[in-house]
N, CA, C and O atoms as a GROMACS GRO file, in nm:
protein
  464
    1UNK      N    1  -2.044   0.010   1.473
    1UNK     CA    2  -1.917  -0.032   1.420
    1UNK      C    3  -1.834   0.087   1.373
    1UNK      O    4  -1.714   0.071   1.347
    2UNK      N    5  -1.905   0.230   1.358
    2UNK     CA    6  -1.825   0.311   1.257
    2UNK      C    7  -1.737   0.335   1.408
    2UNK      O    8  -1.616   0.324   1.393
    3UNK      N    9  -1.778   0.364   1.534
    3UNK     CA   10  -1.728   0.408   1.629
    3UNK      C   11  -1.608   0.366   1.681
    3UNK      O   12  -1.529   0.429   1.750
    4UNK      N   13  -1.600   0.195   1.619
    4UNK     CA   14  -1.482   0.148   1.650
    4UNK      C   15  -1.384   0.171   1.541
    4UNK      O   16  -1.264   0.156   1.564
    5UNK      N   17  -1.441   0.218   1.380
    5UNK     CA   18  -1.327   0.246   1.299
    5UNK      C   19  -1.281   0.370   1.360
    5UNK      O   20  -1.161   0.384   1.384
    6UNK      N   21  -1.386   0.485   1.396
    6UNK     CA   22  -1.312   0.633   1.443
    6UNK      C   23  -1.199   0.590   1.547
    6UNK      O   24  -1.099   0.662   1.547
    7UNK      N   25  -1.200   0.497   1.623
    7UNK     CA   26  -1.136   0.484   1.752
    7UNK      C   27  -0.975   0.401   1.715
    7UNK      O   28  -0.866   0.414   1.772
    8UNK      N   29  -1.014   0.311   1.591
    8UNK     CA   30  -0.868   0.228   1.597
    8UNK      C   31  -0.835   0.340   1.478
    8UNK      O   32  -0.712   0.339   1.483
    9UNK      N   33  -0.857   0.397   1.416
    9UNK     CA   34  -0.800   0.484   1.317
    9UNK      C   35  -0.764   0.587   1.347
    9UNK      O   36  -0.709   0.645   1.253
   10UNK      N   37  -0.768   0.673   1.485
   10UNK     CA   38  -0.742   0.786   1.601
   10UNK      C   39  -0.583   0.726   1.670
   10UNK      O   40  -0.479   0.791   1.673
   11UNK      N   41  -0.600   0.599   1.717
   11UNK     CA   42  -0.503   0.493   1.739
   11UNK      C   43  -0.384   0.543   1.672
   11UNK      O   44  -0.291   0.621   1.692
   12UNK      N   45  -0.436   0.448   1.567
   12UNK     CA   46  -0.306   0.422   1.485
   12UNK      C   47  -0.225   0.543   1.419
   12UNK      O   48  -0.103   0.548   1.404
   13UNK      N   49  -0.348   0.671   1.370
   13UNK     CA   50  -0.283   0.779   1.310
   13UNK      C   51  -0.169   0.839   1.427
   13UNK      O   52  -0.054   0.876   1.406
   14UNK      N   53  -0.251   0.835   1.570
   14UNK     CA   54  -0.121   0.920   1.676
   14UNK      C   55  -0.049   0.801   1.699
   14UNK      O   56   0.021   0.820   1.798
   15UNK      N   57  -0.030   0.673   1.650
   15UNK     CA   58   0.104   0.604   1.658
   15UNK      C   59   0.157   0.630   1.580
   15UNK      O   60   0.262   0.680   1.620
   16UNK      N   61   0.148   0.628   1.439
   16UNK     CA   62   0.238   0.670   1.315
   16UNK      C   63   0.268   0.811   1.326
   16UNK      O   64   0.376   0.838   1.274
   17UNK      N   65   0.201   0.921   1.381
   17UNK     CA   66   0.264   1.028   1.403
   17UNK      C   67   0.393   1.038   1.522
   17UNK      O   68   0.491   1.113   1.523
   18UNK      N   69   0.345   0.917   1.629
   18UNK     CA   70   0.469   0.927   1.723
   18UNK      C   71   0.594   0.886   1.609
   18UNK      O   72   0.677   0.954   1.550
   19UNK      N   73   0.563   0.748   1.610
   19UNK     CA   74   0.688   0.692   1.480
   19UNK      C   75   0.754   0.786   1.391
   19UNK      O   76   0.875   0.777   1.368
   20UNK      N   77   0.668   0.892   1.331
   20UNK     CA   78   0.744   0.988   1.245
   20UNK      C   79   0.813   1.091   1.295
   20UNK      O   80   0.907   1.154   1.247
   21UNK      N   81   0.761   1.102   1.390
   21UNK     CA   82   0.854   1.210   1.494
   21UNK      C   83   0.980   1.175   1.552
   21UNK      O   84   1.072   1.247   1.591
   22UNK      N   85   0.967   1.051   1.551
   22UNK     CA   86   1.112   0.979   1.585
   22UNK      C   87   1.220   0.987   1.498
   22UNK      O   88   1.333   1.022   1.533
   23UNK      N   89   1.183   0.952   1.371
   23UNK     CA   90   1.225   0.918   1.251
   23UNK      C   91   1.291   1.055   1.186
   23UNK      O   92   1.387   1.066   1.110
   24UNK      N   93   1.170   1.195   1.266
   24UNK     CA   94   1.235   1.334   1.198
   24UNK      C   95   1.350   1.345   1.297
   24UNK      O   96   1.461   1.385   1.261
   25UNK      N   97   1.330   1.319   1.385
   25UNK     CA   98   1.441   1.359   1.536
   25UNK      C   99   1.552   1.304   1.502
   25UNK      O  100   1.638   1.326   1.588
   26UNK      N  101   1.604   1.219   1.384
   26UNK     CA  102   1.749   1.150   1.349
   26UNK      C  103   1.836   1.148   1.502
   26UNK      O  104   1.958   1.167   1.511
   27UNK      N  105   1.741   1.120   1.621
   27UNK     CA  106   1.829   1.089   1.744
   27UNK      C  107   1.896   0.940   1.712
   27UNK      O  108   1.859   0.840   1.649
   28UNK      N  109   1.993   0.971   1.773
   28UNK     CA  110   2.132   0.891   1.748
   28UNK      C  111   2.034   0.749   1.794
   28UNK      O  112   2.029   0.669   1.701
   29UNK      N  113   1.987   0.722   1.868
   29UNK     CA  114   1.901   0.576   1.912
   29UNK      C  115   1.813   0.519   1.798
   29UNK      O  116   1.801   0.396   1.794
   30UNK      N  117   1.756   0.587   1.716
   30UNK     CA  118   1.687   0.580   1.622
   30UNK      C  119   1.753   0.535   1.482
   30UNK      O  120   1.711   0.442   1.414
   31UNK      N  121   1.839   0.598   1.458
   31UNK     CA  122   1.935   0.615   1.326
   31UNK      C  123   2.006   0.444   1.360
   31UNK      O  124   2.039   0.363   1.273
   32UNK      N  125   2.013   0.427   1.491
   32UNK     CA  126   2.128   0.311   1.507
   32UNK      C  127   2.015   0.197   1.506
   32UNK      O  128   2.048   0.080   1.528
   33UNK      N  129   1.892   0.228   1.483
   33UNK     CA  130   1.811   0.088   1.497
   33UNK      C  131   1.772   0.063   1.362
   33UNK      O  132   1.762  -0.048   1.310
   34UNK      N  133   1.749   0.178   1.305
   34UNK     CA  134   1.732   0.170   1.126
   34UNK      C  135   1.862   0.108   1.070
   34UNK      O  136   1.865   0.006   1.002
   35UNK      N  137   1.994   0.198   1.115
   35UNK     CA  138   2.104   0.094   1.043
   35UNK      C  139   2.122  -0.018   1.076
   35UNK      O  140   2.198  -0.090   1.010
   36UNK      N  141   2.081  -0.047   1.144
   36UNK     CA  142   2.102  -0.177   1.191
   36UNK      C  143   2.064  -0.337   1.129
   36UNK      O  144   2.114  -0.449   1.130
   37UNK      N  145   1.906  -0.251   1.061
   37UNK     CA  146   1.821  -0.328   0.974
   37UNK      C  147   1.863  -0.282   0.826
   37UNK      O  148   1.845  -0.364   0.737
   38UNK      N  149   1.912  -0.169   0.796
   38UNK     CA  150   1.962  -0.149   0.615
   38UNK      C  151   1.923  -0.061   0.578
   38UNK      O  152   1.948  -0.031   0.461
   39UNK      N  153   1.832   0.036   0.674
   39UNK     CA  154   1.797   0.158   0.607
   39UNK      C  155   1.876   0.275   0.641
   39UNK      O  156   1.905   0.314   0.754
   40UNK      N  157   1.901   0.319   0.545
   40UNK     CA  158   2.010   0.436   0.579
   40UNK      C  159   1.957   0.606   0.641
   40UNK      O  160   1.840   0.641   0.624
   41UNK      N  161   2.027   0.670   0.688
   41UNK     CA  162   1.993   0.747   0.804
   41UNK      C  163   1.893   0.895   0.702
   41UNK      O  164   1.790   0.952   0.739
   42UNK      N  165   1.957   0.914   0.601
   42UNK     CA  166   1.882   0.998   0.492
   42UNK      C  167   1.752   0.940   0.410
   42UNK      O  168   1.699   0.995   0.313
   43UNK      N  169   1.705   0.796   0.480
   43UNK     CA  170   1.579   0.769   0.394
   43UNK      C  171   1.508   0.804   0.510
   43UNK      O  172   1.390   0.780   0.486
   44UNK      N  173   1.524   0.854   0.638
   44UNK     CA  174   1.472   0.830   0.751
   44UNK      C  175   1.305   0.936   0.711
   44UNK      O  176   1.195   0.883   0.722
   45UNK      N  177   1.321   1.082   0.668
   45UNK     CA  178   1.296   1.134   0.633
   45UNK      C  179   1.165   1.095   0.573
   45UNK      O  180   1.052   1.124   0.612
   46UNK      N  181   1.211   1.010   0.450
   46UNK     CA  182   1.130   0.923   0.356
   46UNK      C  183   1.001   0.879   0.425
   46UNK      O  184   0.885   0.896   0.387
   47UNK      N  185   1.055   0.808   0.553
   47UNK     CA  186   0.962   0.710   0.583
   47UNK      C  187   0.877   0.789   0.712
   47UNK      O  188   0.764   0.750   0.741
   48UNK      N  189   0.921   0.871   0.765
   48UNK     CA  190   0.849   1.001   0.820
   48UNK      C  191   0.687   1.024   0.726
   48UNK      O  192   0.572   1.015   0.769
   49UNK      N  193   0.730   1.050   0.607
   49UNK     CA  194   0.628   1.122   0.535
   49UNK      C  195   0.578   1.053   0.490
   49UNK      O  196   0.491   1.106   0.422
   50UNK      N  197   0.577   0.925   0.479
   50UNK     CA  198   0.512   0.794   0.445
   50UNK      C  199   0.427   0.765   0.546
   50UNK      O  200   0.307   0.758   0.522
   51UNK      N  201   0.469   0.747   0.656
   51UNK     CA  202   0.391   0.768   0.786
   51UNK      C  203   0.297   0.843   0.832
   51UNK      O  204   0.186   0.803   0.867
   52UNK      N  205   0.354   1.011   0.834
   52UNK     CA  206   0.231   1.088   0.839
   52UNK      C  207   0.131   1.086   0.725
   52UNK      O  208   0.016   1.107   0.763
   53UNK      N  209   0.150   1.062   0.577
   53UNK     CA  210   0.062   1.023   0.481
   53UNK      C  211  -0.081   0.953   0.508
   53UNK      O  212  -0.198   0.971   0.477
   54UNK      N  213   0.014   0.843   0.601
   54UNK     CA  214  -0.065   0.741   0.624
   54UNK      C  215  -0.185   0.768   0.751
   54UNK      O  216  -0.300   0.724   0.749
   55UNK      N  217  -0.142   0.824   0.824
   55UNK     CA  218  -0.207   0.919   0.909
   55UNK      C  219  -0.304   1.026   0.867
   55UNK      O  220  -0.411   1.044   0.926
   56UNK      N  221  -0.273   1.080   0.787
   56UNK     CA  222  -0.365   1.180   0.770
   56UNK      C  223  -0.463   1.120   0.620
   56UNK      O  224  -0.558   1.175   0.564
   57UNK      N  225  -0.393   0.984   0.585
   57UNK     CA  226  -0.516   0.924   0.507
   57UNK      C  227  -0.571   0.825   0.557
   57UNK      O  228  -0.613   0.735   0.485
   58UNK      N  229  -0.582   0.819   0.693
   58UNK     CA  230  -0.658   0.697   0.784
   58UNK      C  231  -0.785   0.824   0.813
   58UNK      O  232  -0.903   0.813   0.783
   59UNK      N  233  -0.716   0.948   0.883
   59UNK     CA  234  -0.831   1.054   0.947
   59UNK      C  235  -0.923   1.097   0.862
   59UNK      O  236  -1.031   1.130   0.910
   60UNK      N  237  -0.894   1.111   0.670
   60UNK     CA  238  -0.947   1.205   0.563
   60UNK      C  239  -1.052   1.080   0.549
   60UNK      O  240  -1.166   1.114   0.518
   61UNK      N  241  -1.031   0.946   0.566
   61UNK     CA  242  -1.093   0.839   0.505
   61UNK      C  243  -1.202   0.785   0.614
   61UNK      O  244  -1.274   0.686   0.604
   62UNK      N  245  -1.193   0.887   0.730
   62UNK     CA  246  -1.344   0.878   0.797
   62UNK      C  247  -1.458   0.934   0.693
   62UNK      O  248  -1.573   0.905   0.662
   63UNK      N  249  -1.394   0.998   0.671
   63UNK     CA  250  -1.517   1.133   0.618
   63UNK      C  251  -1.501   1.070   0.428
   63UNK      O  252  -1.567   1.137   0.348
   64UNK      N  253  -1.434   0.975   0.379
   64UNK     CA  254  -1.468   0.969   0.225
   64UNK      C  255  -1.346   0.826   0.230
   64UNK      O  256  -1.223   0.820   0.232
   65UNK      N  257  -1.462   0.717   0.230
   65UNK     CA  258  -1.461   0.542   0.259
   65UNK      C  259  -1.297   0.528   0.189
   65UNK      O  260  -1.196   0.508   0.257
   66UNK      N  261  -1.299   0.544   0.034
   66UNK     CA  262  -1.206   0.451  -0.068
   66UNK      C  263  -1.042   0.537  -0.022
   66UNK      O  264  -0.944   0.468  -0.051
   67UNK      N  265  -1.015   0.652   0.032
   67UNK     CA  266  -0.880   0.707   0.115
   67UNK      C  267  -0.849   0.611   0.206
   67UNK      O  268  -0.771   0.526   0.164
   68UNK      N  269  -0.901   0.595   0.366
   68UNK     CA  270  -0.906   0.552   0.405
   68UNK      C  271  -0.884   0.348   0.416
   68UNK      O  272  -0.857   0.285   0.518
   69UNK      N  273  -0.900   0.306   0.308
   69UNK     CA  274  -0.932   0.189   0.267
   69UNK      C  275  -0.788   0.182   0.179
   69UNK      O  276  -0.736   0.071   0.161
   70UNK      N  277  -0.727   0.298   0.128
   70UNK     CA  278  -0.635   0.270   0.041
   70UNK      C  279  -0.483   0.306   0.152
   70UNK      O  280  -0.364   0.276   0.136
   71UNK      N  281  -0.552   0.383   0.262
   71UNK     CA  282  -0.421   0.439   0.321
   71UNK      C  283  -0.375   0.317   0.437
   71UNK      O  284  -0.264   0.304   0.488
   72UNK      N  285  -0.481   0.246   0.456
   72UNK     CA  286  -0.505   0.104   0.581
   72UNK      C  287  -0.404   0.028   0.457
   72UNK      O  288  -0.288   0.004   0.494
   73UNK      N  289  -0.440  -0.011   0.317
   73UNK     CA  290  -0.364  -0.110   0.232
   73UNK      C  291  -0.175  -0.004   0.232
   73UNK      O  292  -0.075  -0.075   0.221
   74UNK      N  293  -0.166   0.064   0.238
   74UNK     CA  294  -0.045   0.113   0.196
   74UNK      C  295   0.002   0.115   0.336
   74UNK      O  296   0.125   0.116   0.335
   75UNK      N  297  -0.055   0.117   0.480
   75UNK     CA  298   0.005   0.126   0.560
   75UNK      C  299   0.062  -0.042   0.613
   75UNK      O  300   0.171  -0.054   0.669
   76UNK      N  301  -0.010  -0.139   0.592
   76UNK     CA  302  -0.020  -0.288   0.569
   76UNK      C  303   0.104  -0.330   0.547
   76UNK      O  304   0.182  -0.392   0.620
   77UNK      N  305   0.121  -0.265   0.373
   77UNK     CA  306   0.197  -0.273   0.325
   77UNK      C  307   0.378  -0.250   0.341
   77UNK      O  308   0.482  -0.306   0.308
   78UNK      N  309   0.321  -0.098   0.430
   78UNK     CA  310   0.476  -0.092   0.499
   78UNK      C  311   0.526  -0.167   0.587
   78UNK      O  312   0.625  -0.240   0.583
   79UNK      N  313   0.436  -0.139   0.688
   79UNK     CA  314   0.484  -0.235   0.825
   79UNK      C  315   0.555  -0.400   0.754
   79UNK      O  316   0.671  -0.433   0.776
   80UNK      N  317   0.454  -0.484   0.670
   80UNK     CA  318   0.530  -0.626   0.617
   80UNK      C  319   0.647  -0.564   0.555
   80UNK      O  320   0.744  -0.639   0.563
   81UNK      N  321   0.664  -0.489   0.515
   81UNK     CA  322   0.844  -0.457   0.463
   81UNK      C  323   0.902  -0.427   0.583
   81UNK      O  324   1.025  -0.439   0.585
   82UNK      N  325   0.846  -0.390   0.686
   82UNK     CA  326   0.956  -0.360   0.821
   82UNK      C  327   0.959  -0.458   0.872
   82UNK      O  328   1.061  -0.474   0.939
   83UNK      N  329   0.873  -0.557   0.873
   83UNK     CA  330   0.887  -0.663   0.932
   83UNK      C  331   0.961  -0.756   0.875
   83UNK      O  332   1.002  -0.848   0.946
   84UNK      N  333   0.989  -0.752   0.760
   84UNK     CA  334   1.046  -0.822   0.656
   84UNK      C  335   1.214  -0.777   0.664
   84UNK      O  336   1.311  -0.853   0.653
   85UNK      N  337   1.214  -0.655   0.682
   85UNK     CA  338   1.363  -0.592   0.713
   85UNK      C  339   1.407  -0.630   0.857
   85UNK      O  340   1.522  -0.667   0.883
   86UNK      N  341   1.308  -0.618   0.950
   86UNK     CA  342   1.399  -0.680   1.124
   86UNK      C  343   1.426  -0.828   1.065
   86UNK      O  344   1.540  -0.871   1.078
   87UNK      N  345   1.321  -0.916   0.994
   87UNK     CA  346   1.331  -1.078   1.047
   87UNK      C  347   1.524  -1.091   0.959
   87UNK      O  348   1.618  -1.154   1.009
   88UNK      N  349   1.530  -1.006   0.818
   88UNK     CA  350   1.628  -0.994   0.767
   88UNK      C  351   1.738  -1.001   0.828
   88UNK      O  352   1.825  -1.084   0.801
   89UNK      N  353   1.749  -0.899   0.930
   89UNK     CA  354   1.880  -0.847   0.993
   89UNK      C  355   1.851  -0.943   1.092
   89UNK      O  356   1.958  -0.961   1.150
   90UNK      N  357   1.741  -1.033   1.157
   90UNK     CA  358   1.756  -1.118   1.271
   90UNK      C  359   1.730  -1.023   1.403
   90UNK      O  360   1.758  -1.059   1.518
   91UNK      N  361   1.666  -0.883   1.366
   91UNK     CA  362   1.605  -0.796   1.491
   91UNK      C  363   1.507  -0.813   1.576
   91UNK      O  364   1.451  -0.724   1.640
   92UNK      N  365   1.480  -0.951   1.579
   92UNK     CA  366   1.397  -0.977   1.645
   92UNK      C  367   1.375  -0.894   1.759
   92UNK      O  368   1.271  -0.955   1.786
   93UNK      N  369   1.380  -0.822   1.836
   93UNK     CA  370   1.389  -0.738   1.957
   93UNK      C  371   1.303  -0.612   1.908
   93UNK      O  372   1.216  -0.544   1.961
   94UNK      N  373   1.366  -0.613   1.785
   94UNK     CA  374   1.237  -0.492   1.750
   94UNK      C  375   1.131  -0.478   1.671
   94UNK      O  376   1.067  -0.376   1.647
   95UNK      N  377   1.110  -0.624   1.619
   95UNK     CA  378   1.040  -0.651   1.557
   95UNK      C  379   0.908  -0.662   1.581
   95UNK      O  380   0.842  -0.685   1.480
   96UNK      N  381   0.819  -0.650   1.729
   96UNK     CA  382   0.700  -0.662   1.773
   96UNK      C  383   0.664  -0.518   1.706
   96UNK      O  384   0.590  -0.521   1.607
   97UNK      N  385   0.704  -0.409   1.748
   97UNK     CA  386   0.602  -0.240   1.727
   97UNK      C  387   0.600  -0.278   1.547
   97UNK      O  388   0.483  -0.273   1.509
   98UNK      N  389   0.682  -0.308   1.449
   98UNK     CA  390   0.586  -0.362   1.309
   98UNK      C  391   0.484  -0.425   1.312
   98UNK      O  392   0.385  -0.396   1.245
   99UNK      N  393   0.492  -0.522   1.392
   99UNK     CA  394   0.422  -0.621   1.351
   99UNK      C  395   0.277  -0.594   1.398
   99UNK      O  396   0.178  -0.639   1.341
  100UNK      N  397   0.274  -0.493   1.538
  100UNK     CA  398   0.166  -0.461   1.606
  100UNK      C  399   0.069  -0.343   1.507
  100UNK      O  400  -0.053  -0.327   1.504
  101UNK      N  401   0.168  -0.281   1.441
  101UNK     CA  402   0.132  -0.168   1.390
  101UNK      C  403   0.074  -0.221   1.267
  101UNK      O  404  -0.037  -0.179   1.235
  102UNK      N  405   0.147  -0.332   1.174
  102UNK     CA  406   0.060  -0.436   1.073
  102UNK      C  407  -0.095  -0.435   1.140
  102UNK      O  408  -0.192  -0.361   1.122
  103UNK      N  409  -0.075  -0.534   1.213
  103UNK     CA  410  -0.204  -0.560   1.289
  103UNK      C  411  -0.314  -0.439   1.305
  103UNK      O  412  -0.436  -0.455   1.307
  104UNK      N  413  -0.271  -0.364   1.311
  104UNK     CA  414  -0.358  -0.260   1.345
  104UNK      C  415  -0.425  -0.192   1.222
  104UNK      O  416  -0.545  -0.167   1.219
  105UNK      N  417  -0.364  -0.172   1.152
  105UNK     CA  418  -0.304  -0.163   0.996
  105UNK      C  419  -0.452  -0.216   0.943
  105UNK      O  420  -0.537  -0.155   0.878
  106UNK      N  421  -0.452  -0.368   0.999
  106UNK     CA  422  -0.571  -0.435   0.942
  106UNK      C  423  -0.631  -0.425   0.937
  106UNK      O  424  -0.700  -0.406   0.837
  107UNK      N  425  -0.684  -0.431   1.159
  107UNK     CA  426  -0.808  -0.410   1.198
  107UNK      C  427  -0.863  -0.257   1.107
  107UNK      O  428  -0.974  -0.265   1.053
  108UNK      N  429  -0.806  -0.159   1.095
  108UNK     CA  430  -0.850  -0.045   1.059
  108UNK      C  431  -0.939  -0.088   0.909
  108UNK      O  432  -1.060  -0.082   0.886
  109UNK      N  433  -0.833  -0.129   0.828
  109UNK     CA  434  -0.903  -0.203   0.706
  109UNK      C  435  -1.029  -0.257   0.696
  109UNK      O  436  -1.128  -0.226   0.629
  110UNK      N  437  -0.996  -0.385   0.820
  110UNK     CA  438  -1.111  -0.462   0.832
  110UNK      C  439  -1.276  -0.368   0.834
  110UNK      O  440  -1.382  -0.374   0.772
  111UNK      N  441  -1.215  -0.283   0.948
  111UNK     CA  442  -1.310  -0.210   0.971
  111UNK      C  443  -1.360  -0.078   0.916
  111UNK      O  444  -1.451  -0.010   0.963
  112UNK      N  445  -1.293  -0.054   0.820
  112UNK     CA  446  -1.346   0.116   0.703
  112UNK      C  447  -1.404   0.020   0.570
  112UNK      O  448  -1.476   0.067   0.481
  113UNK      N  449  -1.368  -0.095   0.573
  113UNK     CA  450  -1.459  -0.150   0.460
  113UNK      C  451  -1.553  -0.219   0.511
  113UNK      O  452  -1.619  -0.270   0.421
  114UNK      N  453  -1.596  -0.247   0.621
  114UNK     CA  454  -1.711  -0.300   0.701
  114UNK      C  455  -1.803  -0.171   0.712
  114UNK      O  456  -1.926  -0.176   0.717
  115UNK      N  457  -1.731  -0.062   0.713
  115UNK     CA  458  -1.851   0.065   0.740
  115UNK      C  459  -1.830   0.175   0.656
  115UNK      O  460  -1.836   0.295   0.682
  116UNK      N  461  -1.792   0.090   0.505
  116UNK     CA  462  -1.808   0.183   0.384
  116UNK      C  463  -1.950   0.204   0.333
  116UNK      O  464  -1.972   0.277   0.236
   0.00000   0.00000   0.00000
């Protein structure tokens, strides 16, 4: 089982690193999908480093259980506020990559406290 936490937690950290790279790139496609939902183009930043956080406390929390376990709850946590911000604005269109990334969010959870 630990093999499948190394594997969805490898996952998810190089998705949230793609996501933050987006988010640093303030490309005009990006900025217009955040405003779109209410977040303004200078928190973009914000949520970059929230992201990689979350990333590099999914990878630290192979190697020491309660990181890992806390960075899966804080990453949880974001995605339902993004998801909470598309259903807001009615973004449905972009609302699947939250919701997937929730999900994933979980399984990781599920699975660093299954092989704490």
């Amino acid at each position: 089982m630990f093999v499948a936490t190394v594997l969805i937690s490898l996952v998810l950290a190089a998705l949230l690193t793609y996501s933050a790279t987006g988010k640093l790139s303030h490309e005009e496609r990006v900025v217009q999908t955040y405003t779109r939902v209410g977040v303004q183009e200078d928190k973009l930043n914000y949520l970059a480093i929230i992201l990689l956080a979350g990333a590099g406390g999914l990878l630290l929390g192979l190697i020491w259980a309660p990181l890992g376990i806390a960075a899966a709850i804080g990453l949880i946590l974001y995605f339902i506020t993004a998801c909470t911000f598309h259903i807001r604005a009615k973004d449905t269109k972009n609302l699947p990559a939250p919701l997937v990334l929730a999900l994933l969010a979980l399984v990781a959870l599920i699975l660093r406290l299954a092989t704490a």
